[in-house]
Amino acid sequence: MTTQLESDISTAGPEEAPQATLGDHVLGQLRRLGATVGLSDTDTTLYGQVLLDSLAGVARRPLSLPPASRSFLSDDHTPVEFSLACTSGAAPVLRVLVEPGWNHSDMADSARAGLDVIRAMAARWDFPTDQLDALEDLFFPASAEGPLALWYALDLRAGGVPGVKVYLNPSASGPEHAARTVQEALRRLGYSDAFEKLPPAGGYPFLALDLGAWKTPRVKVYVSHPRMSADDACALSRTSASAAADIRYFFHAAAGSRPPSEPGADDTPRLLRRPALTCHSFTEGEAEPSGFTLHIPVRDYVRDDEEALARATALLTRFDMDPSILARGLQALTQRQLSDGVGLIAYLALVYERNRQPRITAYLSSEAYLVRPPQEQHAQGKPAPAEQAHRLANLGRTATSHANPHHTQKEATWSRTASRS
């Protein structure tokens, strides 16, 4: 199958060679990443067409022009992000996150465009949208606020039928109403007691729904945690499957052994730049959260992507996952040197779901418009990647040996800031 965009490119004459477009950029990345994880050409072509269709006319927008809007999805405002989800003993899963209403600066218009895309997907793959429809008045008011209206993610699976996720903005009616919006959404979806199971929050950046082909569809609430420490991270999990030792290891390996600290503050290492997020999943028939995820914005706590890859490599190795898939994934995204920028690896996440192996997900920026320069404040004494990975592995072992699996949850006061990018 040939897309219209590809047809235009192939038929252009030598004197009318088209400029590189957003569609060219993200479609090429998707193809290369698909080959990296073993997706067939047929599946990758289908998913690529869905991606281009959802971006509509802006897929043809030349990259020589600035972004159509200041998308909250990525630091350079590209409306597409990829991720690789790794599990021990299983093939990695490629995902793509998209803001379909990217070209609309008005959030109400962006929401309408996004809803049209989701309903077209529902017709294509024959899944209901009842849950989304039940929340429409909560998340899509006439005068919507906030940095996003609707995102979707596709879990790209062999056979051409993905898992579909929809991300909504609880602050659409104002950040002061976000907690109430989340609580009401959970009630309408049949989880009346779920809000009380959530930890203290600095904000609620997203509520997500699983639509389509999922064995156990989830409702997920994302919570921001400014000034998080490793102890805080261990205390935030409400799932019995998660292990404090692994969470502590992950925190230190992803964020660094000594994140920046405040003058005069206690000596506890805390994340003082972009805050960490946790995600709490609920599934039908479960009284307690069925899943817990810790998201660390690694790009704010490293000098460059070479260092970020070293940290991710240590984590994947520690959890008995193949670290080479991430290195190959980065090569599929860009030809630049990893030491020349920071943010290609945006987040690292440790995922627990009931009755499943832990998962590590790396969120990967498309960088269609900009490469963030290295953060030189991290440059002094920067070890070589191999030495760095060894140091991080040792750090993780030390953290694990000192972890207390019976750590009790302590009270914390959080600021009201909430940001993913």
CSV table of C-alpha atoms in Angstrom, one decimal:
chain,number,residue,atom,x,y,z
A,1,MET,CA,0.0,0.0,0.0
A,2,THR,CA,1.4,3.4,-1.0
A,3,THR,CA,0.3,6.5,0.9
A,4,GLN,CA,-0.7,9.7,-0.9
A,5,LEU,CA,2.3,11.5,0.7
A,6,GLU,CA,4.7,8.8,-0.7
A,7,SER,CA,3.1,9.0,-4.1
A,8,ASP,CA,3.6,12.8,-4.3
A,9,ILE,CA,7.2,12.4,-3.4
A,10,SER,CA,7.9,9.6,-5.9
A,11,THR,CA,6.3,11.5,-8.8
A,12,ALA,CA,7.9,14.9,-8.2
A,13,GLY,CA,10.3,15.9,-10.9
A,14,PRO,CA,14.0,16.8,-10.4
A,15,GLU,CA,13.3,20.5,-10.4
A,16,GLU,CA,10.4,20.3,-7.9
A,17,ALA,CA,11.9,18.0,-5.2
A,18,PRO,CA,9.6,18.5,-2.2
A,19,GLN,CA,10.7,19.9,1.0
A,20,ALA,CA,11.0,17.4,3.9
A,21,THR,CA,7.7,17.4,5.8
A,22,LEU,CA,6.5,16.4,9.2
A,23,GLY,CA,4.9,13.3,7.6
A,24,ASP,CA,8.2,12.3,5.9
A,25,HIS,CA,10.0,12.6,9.2
A,26,VAL,CA,7.7,10.6,11.5
A,27,LEU,CA,6.8,8.0,8.8
A,28,GLY,CA,10.5,7.3,8.3
A,29,GLN,CA,11.0,6.9,12.0
A,30,LEU,CA,8.0,4.6,12.3
A,31,ARG,CA,9.2,2.4,9.5
A,32,ARG,CA,12.7,2.0,11.0
A,33,LEU,CA,11.5,1.4,14.5
A,34,GLY,CA,9.0,-1.1,13.2
A,35,ALA,CA,11.8,-3.0,11.5
A,36,THR,CA,13.8,-2.9,14.8
A,37,VAL,CA,11.0,-4.6,16.8
A,38,GLY,CA,10.1,-7.1,14.0
A,39,LEU,CA,6.9,-5.6,12.7
A,40,SER,CA,6.1,-6.6,9.1
A,41,ASP,CA,6.2,-4.1,6.3
A,42,THR,CA,2.4,-4.6,5.9
A,43,ASP,CA,1.7,-3.7,9.5
A,44,THR,CA,4.1,-0.8,9.5
A,45,THR,CA,2.5,0.6,6.3
A,46,LEU,CA,-1.0,0.3,7.8
A,47,TYR,CA,0.0,2.0,11.1
A,48,GLY,CA,1.9,4.7,9.1
A,49,GLN,CA,-1.2,5.5,7.1
A,50,VAL,CA,-3.3,5.8,10.3
A,51,LEU,CA,-0.7,8.1,11.8
A,52,LEU,CA,-0.6,10.3,8.7
A,53,ASP,CA,-4.4,10.4,8.4
A,54,SER,CA,-4.7,11.5,12.1
A,55,LEU,CA,-2.4,14.4,11.5
A,56,ALA,CA,-4.5,15.3,8.5
A,57,GLY,CA,-3.1,18.2,6.4
A,58,VAL,CA,-0.3,19.1,8.8
A,59,ALA,CA,1.5,15.9,7.8
A,60,ARG,CA,2.4,17.8,4.6
A,61,ARG,CA,3.7,20.8,6.6
A,62,PRO,CA,7.4,21.5,5.7
A,63,LEU,CA,9.8,21.1,8.5
A,64,SER,CA,11.3,24.4,7.4
A,65,LEU,CA,8.2,26.1,9.0
A,66,PRO,CA,7.9,26.3,12.8
A,67,PRO,CA,5.6,23.9,14.6
A,68,ALA,CA,1.9,24.5,14.0
A,69,SER,CA,1.3,24.9,17.7
A,70,ARG,CA,3.3,24.6,20.9
A,71,SER,CA,2.4,21.0,21.6
A,72,PHE,CA,2.8,19.9,25.2
A,73,LEU,CA,3.6,16.4,24.0
A,74,SER,CA,7.3,17.1,23.4
A,75,ASP,CA,9.9,19.7,24.2
A,76,ASP,CA,10.3,20.7,20.6
A,77,HIS,CA,6.5,20.7,20.0
A,78,THR,CA,6.5,17.7,17.6
A,79,PRO,CA,3.0,16.1,18.0
A,80,VAL,CA,4.4,12.5,17.9
A,81,GLU,CA,6.4,10.5,20.5
A,82,PHE,CA,7.5,6.9,20.3
A,83,SER,CA,8.1,4.4,23.1
A,84,LEU,CA,9.6,1.0,23.5
A,85,ALA,CA,8.2,-1.2,26.2
A,86,CYS,CA,10.5,-4.0,27.3
A,87,THR,CA,9.7,-7.1,29.4
A,88,SER,CA,12.1,-10.0,30.4
A,89,GLY,CA,11.7,-12.9,28.1
A,90,ALA,CA,9.3,-11.2,25.7
A,91,ALA,CA,9.7,-9.2,22.5
A,92,PRO,CA,9.7,-5.4,22.9
A,93,VAL,CA,6.5,-3.5,22.0
A,94,LEU,CA,6.6,-0.3,19.9
A,95,ARG,CA,4.1,2.4,20.7
A,96,VAL,CA,3.3,5.8,19.2
A,97,LEU,CA,1.7,8.7,21.0
A,98,VAL,CA,0.0,11.4,18.8
A,99,GLU,CA,-1.8,14.7,19.3
A,100,PRO,CA,-4.3,14.6,16.4
A,101,GLY,CA,-5.6,18.2,17.0
A,102,TRP,CA,-2.0,19.6,16.9
A,103,ASN,CA,-2.7,22.3,14.3
A,104,HIS,CA,-5.5,23.8,16.5
A,105,SER,CA,-4.4,26.3,19.1
A,106,ASP,CA,-8.0,26.4,20.5
A,107,MET,CA,-8.5,23.5,22.8
A,108,ALA,CA,-12.1,23.0,21.9
A,109,ASP,CA,-11.2,22.7,18.2
A,110,SER,CA,-8.4,20.4,19.1
A,111,ALA,CA,-10.8,18.2,21.1
A,112,ARG,CA,-13.2,18.0,18.2
A,113,ALA,CA,-10.4,16.9,15.8
A,114,GLY,CA,-9.2,14.4,18.3
A,115,LEU,CA,-12.7,12.9,18.8
A,116,ASP,CA,-13.2,12.6,15.1
A,117,VAL,CA,-9.9,10.6,14.8
A,118,ILE,CA,-10.8,8.2,17.7
A,119,ARG,CA,-14.3,7.6,16.2
A,120,ALA,CA,-12.7,6.8,12.8
A,121,MET,CA,-10.4,4.3,14.6
A,122,ALA,CA,-13.4,2.8,16.3
A,123,ALA,CA,-15.1,2.3,13.0
A,124,ARG,CA,-11.9,0.8,11.4
A,125,TRP,CA,-11.2,-1.6,14.3
A,126,ASP,CA,-14.8,-2.1,15.5
A,127,PHE,CA,-14.6,-1.1,19.1
A,128,PRO,CA,-17.0,0.9,21.3
A,129,THR,CA,-16.4,4.4,22.6
A,130,ASP,CA,-19.1,4.3,25.3
A,131,GLN,CA,-16.6,5.1,28.1
A,132,LEU,CA,-15.2,8.1,26.2
A,133,ASP,CA,-18.7,9.3,25.3
A,134,ALA,CA,-19.7,9.2,29.0
A,135,LEU,CA,-16.9,11.7,29.9
A,136,GLU,CA,-17.3,14.1,27.0
A,137,ASP,CA,-18.9,17.0,29.0
A,138,LEU,CA,-16.2,16.7,31.7
A,139,PHE,CA,-13.1,16.8,29.4
A,140,PHE,CA,-14.4,18.8,26.4
A,141,PRO,CA,-16.1,21.9,27.7
A,142,ALA,CA,-16.9,24.7,25.3
A,143,SER,CA,-14.1,26.9,26.7
A,144,ALA,CA,-11.5,24.2,27.4
A,145,GLU,CA,-8.3,25.2,29.1
A,146,GLY,CA,-4.9,23.5,29.4
A,147,PRO,CA,-2.0,22.4,27.2
A,148,LEU,CA,-3.8,19.5,25.6
A,149,ALA,CA,-7.3,18.3,24.8
A,150,LEU,CA,-6.9,14.7,23.6
A,151,TRP,CA,-3.9,12.4,22.7
A,152,TYR,CA,-4.0,8.9,21.5
A,153,ALA,CA,-1.5,6.1,21.7
A,154,LEU,CA,-1.3,2.9,19.6
A,155,ASP,CA,0.2,-0.3,20.9
A,156,LEU,CA,1.5,-1.5,17.6
A,157,ARG,CA,0.9,-5.2,17.3
A,158,ALA,CA,1.4,-7.8,14.6
A,159,GLY,CA,-1.7,-8.3,12.5
A,160,GLY,CA,-2.7,-4.7,12.0
A,161,VAL,CA,-5.0,-4.3,15.0
A,162,PRO,CA,-3.4,-2.2,17.8
A,163,GLY,CA,-4.4,-1.5,21.3
A,164,VAL,CA,-5.8,2.1,21.5
A,165,LYS,CA,-5.4,4.4,24.4
A,166,VAL,CA,-6.9,7.9,24.8
A,167,TYR,CA,-5.3,10.5,27.1
A,168,LEU,CA,-7.6,13.3,28.5
A,169,ASN,CA,-6.8,16.5,30.4
A,170,PRO,CA,-8.4,16.7,33.9
A,171,SER,CA,-7.7,20.5,33.9
A,172,ALA,CA,-9.9,21.2,30.9
A,173,SER,CA,-12.3,23.2,33.1
A,174,GLY,CA,-9.4,24.8,35.1
A,175,PRO,CA,-6.7,23.3,37.2
A,176,GLU,CA,-8.6,24.1,40.4
A,177,HIS,CA,-11.3,21.5,39.2
A,178,ALA,CA,-8.8,18.7,38.1
A,179,ALA,CA,-9.2,16.6,41.3
A,180,ARG,CA,-13.0,16.9,41.1
A,181,THR,CA,-13.0,16.0,37.4
A,182,VAL,CA,-10.9,12.9,38.0
A,183,GLN,CA,-13.1,11.8,40.9
A,184,GLU,CA,-16.3,12.2,38.9
A,185,ALA,CA,-14.8,10.5,35.8
A,186,LEU,CA,-13.8,7.5,38.0
A,187,ARG,CA,-17.4,7.4,39.4
A,188,ARG,CA,-19.0,7.4,36.0
A,189,LEU,CA,-16.7,4.6,34.8
A,190,GLY,CA,-17.7,2.4,37.7
A,191,TYR,CA,-14.8,3.1,40.1
A,192,SER,CA,-16.5,5.0,42.9
A,193,ASP,CA,-13.9,4.3,45.5
A,194,ALA,CA,-10.8,4.6,43.3
A,195,PHE,CA,-10.1,8.3,44.0
A,196,GLU,CA,-9.5,7.5,47.6
A,197,LYS,CA,-6.9,5.0,46.6
A,198,LEU,CA,-4.7,7.6,44.9
A,199,PRO,CA,-1.7,9.1,46.6
A,200,PRO,CA,-1.2,12.7,47.5
A,201,ALA,CA,-0.9,14.7,44.3
A,202,GLY,CA,0.8,17.8,43.0
A,203,GLY,CA,-1.5,17.6,40.0
A,204,TYR,CA,-3.4,15.3,37.7
A,205,PRO,CA,-1.9,15.8,34.2
A,206,PHE,CA,-3.8,12.9,32.5
A,207,LEU,CA,-6.6,10.4,32.7
A,208,ALA,CA,-6.3,7.6,30.2
A,209,LEU,CA,-8.7,4.9,28.9
A,210,ASP,CA,-7.9,1.7,27.1
A,211,LEU,CA,-10.1,1.2,24.0
A,212,GLY,CA,-10.2,-1.6,21.6
A,213,ALA,CA,-8.3,-4.9,21.7
A,214,TRP,CA,-7.3,-5.2,25.4
A,215,LYS,CA,-7.8,-8.4,27.5
A,216,THR,CA,-8.3,-6.3,30.7
A,217,PRO,CA,-9.0,-2.7,29.8
A,218,ARG,CA,-7.8,-0.1,32.3
A,219,VAL,CA,-8.6,3.4,33.5
A,220,LYS,CA,-5.4,5.1,34.4
A,221,VAL,CA,-4.8,8.2,36.5
A,222,TYR,CA,-1.5,10.1,36.3
A,223,VAL,CA,-0.3,12.0,39.3
A,224,SER,CA,2.6,14.5,39.5
A,225,HIS,CA,5.0,14.5,42.4
A,226,PRO,CA,7.3,17.6,42.7
A,227,ARG,CA,10.4,17.1,44.9
A,228,MET,CA,10.1,13.3,44.9
A,229,SER,CA,12.8,11.3,46.7
A,230,ALA,CA,13.5,7.5,46.5
A,231,ASP,CA,11.6,7.0,49.8
A,232,ASP,CA,8.6,8.9,48.4
A,233,ALA,CA,8.6,6.7,45.3
A,234,CYS,CA,8.7,3.5,47.3
A,235,ALA,CA,5.8,4.8,49.5
A,236,LEU,CA,3.6,5.7,46.6
A,237,SER,CA,2.9,2.3,45.2
A,238,ARG,CA,-0.5,0.8,46.2
A,239,THR,CA,0.0,-2.5,44.4
A,240,SER,CA,1.2,-5.6,46.2
A,241,ALA,CA,3.2,-6.7,43.1
A,242,SER,CA,5.7,-3.9,43.3
A,243,ALA,CA,8.9,-4.3,45.2
A,244,ALA,CA,10.4,-1.4,47.2
A,245,ALA,CA,13.9,-2.5,46.4
A,246,ASP,CA,13.3,-2.4,42.6
A,247,ILE,CA,11.6,0.9,42.8
A,248,ARG,CA,14.5,2.4,44.8
A,249,TYR,CA,17.0,1.0,42.3
A,250,PHE,CA,15.0,2.4,39.4
A,251,PHE,CA,14.8,5.8,41.0
A,252,HIS,CA,18.5,6.1,41.6
A,253,ALA,CA,19.5,4.6,38.3
A,254,ALA,CA,17.1,6.8,36.2
A,255,ALA,CA,17.5,10.1,38.1
A,256,GLY,CA,21.1,9.8,39.2
A,257,SER,CA,22.6,9.1,42.6
A,258,ARG,CA,22.6,12.7,43.6
A,259,PRO,CA,19.9,14.8,41.9
A,260,PRO,CA,20.2,18.5,42.4
A,261,SER,CA,19.5,19.7,46.0
A,262,GLU,CA,18.4,23.0,47.5
A,263,PRO,CA,20.8,25.1,49.6
A,264,GLY,CA,20.0,24.7,53.2
A,265,ALA,CA,17.6,21.8,52.6
A,266,ASP,CA,18.0,18.3,54.2
A,267,ASP,CA,20.4,16.0,52.5
A,268,THR,CA,17.7,13.8,50.9
A,269,PRO,CA,18.2,13.6,47.1
A,270,ARG,CA,15.1,15.0,45.4
A,271,LEU,CA,13.9,15.7,41.9
A,272,LEU,CA,13.9,19.5,41.8
A,273,ARG,CA,13.6,20.0,38.1
A,274,ARG,CA,10.8,18.4,36.1
A,275,PRO,CA,8.7,16.3,38.5
A,276,ALA,CA,8.2,12.6,38.5
A,277,LEU,CA,4.9,11.1,37.6
A,278,THR,CA,3.1,8.0,38.9
A,279,CYS,CA,0.3,6.2,37.1
A,280,HIS,CA,-2.3,4.2,38.9
A,281,SER,CA,-4.4,1.7,36.9
A,282,PHE,CA,-7.9,0.4,37.7
A,283,THR,CA,-9.5,-2.6,36.1
A,284,GLU,CA,-13.1,-3.8,36.4
A,285,GLY,CA,-13.8,-5.9,39.4
A,286,GLU,CA,-10.7,-4.9,41.3
A,287,ALA,CA,-11.1,-3.0,44.6
A,288,GLU,CA,-7.4,-1.9,44.7
A,289,PRO,CA,-5.2,-0.4,41.9
A,290,SER,CA,-4.2,-3.2,39.5
A,291,GLY,CA,-1.1,-1.3,38.2
A,292,PHE,CA,1.5,1.2,39.3
A,293,THR,CA,4.0,3.0,37.1
A,294,LEU,CA,6.9,5.4,38.1
A,295,HIS,CA,7.9,7.8,35.4
A,296,ILE,CA,11.2,9.6,35.7
A,297,PRO,CA,11.9,12.6,33.3
A,298,VAL,CA,15.5,11.4,32.7
A,299,ARG,CA,16.2,14.2,30.2
A,300,ASP,CA,16.3,16.8,33.1
A,301,TYR,CA,18.8,14.8,35.1
A,302,VAL,CA,21.5,14.0,32.6
A,303,ARG,CA,24.0,15.9,30.6
A,304,ASP,CA,23.1,14.3,27.2
A,305,ASP,CA,21.5,11.3,25.6
A,306,GLU,CA,24.7,9.2,25.8
A,307,GLU,CA,24.4,9.4,29.6
A,308,ALA,CA,20.7,8.7,29.4
A,309,LEU,CA,21.3,5.6,27.3
A,310,ALA,CA,23.9,4.4,29.9
A,311,ARG,CA,21.4,4.7,32.6
A,312,ALA,CA,18.7,2.9,30.6
A,313,THR,CA,21.2,0.2,29.7
A,314,ALA,CA,22.0,-0.4,33.4
A,315,LEU,CA,18.3,-0.6,34.2
A,316,LEU,CA,17.4,-3.0,31.3
A,317,THR,CA,20.4,-5.2,32.3
A,318,ARG,CA,19.4,-5.2,36.0
A,319,PHE,CA,15.8,-6.3,35.1
A,320,ASP,CA,17.0,-9.1,32.7
A,321,MET,CA,15.9,-7.3,29.5
A,322,ASP,CA,17.8,-6.9,26.3
A,323,PRO,CA,19.5,-3.4,26.3
A,324,SER,CA,20.5,-3.5,22.7
A,325,ILE,CA,16.9,-2.9,21.5
A,326,LEU,CA,17.0,0.7,22.9
A,327,ALA,CA,20.3,1.5,21.3
A,328,ARG,CA,19.0,0.2,18.0
A,329,GLY,CA,15.8,2.2,18.5
A,330,LEU,CA,17.8,5.4,19.0
A,331,GLN,CA,19.7,4.7,15.8
A,332,ALA,CA,16.3,4.3,14.0
A,333,LEU,CA,15.2,7.7,15.2
A,334,THR,CA,18.3,9.9,14.4
A,335,GLN,CA,21.7,9.9,13.0
A,336,ARG,CA,23.0,12.5,15.4
A,337,GLN,CA,25.6,11.7,18.1
A,338,LEU,CA,24.0,11.1,21.4
A,339,SER,CA,26.5,13.4,23.1
A,340,ASP,CA,25.3,16.3,20.9
A,341,GLY,CA,21.9,16.7,22.6
A,342,VAL,CA,19.6,15.7,25.4
A,343,GLY,CA,15.9,14.7,25.4
A,344,LEU,CA,15.9,11.9,22.8
A,345,ILE,CA,15.2,9.7,25.7
A,346,ALA,CA,12.5,11.8,27.5
A,347,TYR,CA,11.2,9.5,30.2
A,348,LEU,CA,12.1,6.1,31.7
A,349,ALA,CA,9.2,4.2,33.4
A,350,LEU,CA,9.0,1.2,35.6
A,351,VAL,CA,5.7,-0.5,35.2
A,352,TYR,CA,4.0,-3.1,37.4
A,353,GLU,CA,0.7,-4.8,36.5
A,354,ARG,CA,-0.9,-7.5,38.6
A,355,ASN,CA,0.2,-11.0,37.6
A,356,ARG,CA,2.7,-9.8,35.1
A,357,GLN,CA,6.5,-9.3,34.9
A,358,PRO,CA,7.8,-5.8,35.5
A,359,ARG,CA,8.2,-3.7,32.4
A,360,ILE,CA,10.6,-0.8,31.6
A,361,THR,CA,9.4,1.7,29.0
A,362,ALA,CA,11.6,4.3,27.3
A,363,TYR,CA,9.8,7.3,25.8
A,364,LEU,CA,11.6,8.6,22.7
A,365,SER,CA,11.3,12.0,21.2
A,366,SER,CA,10.9,12.5,17.5
A,367,GLU,CA,13.0,15.7,17.4
A,368,ALA,CA,11.4,16.9,14.2
A,369,TYR,CA,12.0,20.6,15.0
A,370,LEU,CA,14.8,20.9,17.5
A,371,VAL,CA,17.6,19.1,19.4
A,372,ARG,CA,18.0,20.4,22.9
A,373,PRO,CA,21.7,21.1,23.6
A,374,PRO,CA,23.5,19.2,26.3
A,375,GLN,CA,23.1,20.5,29.9
A,376,GLU,CA,26.6,21.5,30.6
A,377,GLN,CA,26.1,21.7,34.3
A,378,HIS,CA,26.3,17.9,34.2
A,379,ALA,CA,29.5,17.9,32.3
A,380,GLN,CA,32.2,17.9,35.0
A,381,GLY,CA,33.6,14.5,35.8
A,382,LYS,CA,31.4,12.8,33.3
A,383,PRO,CA,32.5,9.1,33.0
A,384,ALA,CA,32.6,7.1,29.8
A,385,PRO,CA,29.3,5.3,29.0
A,386,ALA,CA,30.7,1.8,29.9
A,387,GLU,CA,32.2,3.1,33.2
A,388,GLN,CA,29.0,5.0,33.9
A,389,ALA,CA,26.8,1.9,33.4
A,390,HIS,CA,29.1,-0.1,35.8
A,391,ARG,CA,28.8,2.7,38.3
A,392,LEU,CA,25.0,2.8,38.0
A,393,ALA,CA,24.8,-1.0,38.4
A,394,ASN,CA,26.8,-0.8,41.6
A,395,LEU,CA,24.6,2.0,42.8
A,396,GLY,CA,21.5,-0.1,42.1
A,397,ARG,CA,22.9,-3.0,44.1
A,398,THR,CA,23.7,-0.7,47.0
A,399,ALA,CA,20.2,0.8,46.9
A,400,THR,CA,18.7,-2.7,46.8
A,401,SER,CA,20.7,-3.9,49.7
A,402,HIS,CA,19.5,-1.0,51.9
A,403,ALA,CA,15.9,-1.1,50.8
A,404,ASN,CA,13.2,-1.8,53.4
A,405,PRO,CA,10.3,-3.6,51.7
A,406,HIS,CA,8.1,-2.6,54.7
A,407,HIS,CA,8.7,1.1,54.4
A,408,THR,CA,5.6,2.9,55.7
A,409,GLN,CA,4.1,5.8,53.8
A,410,LYS,CA,4.9,9.2,55.2
A,411,GLU,CA,2.9,12.3,54.9
A,412,ALA,CA,4.0,14.8,52.2
A,413,THR,CA,3.0,18.2,51.1
A,414,TRP,CA,3.1,18.7,47.3
A,415,SER,CA,3.1,21.8,45.3
A,416,ARG,CA,0.3,22.3,42.7
A,417,THR,CA,2.7,22.2,39.7
A,418,ALA,CA,2.0,19.5,37.1
A,419,SER,CA,4.0,19.1,33.9
A,420,ARG,CA,5.0,16.3,31.6
A,421,SER,CA,7.1,18.2,29.2
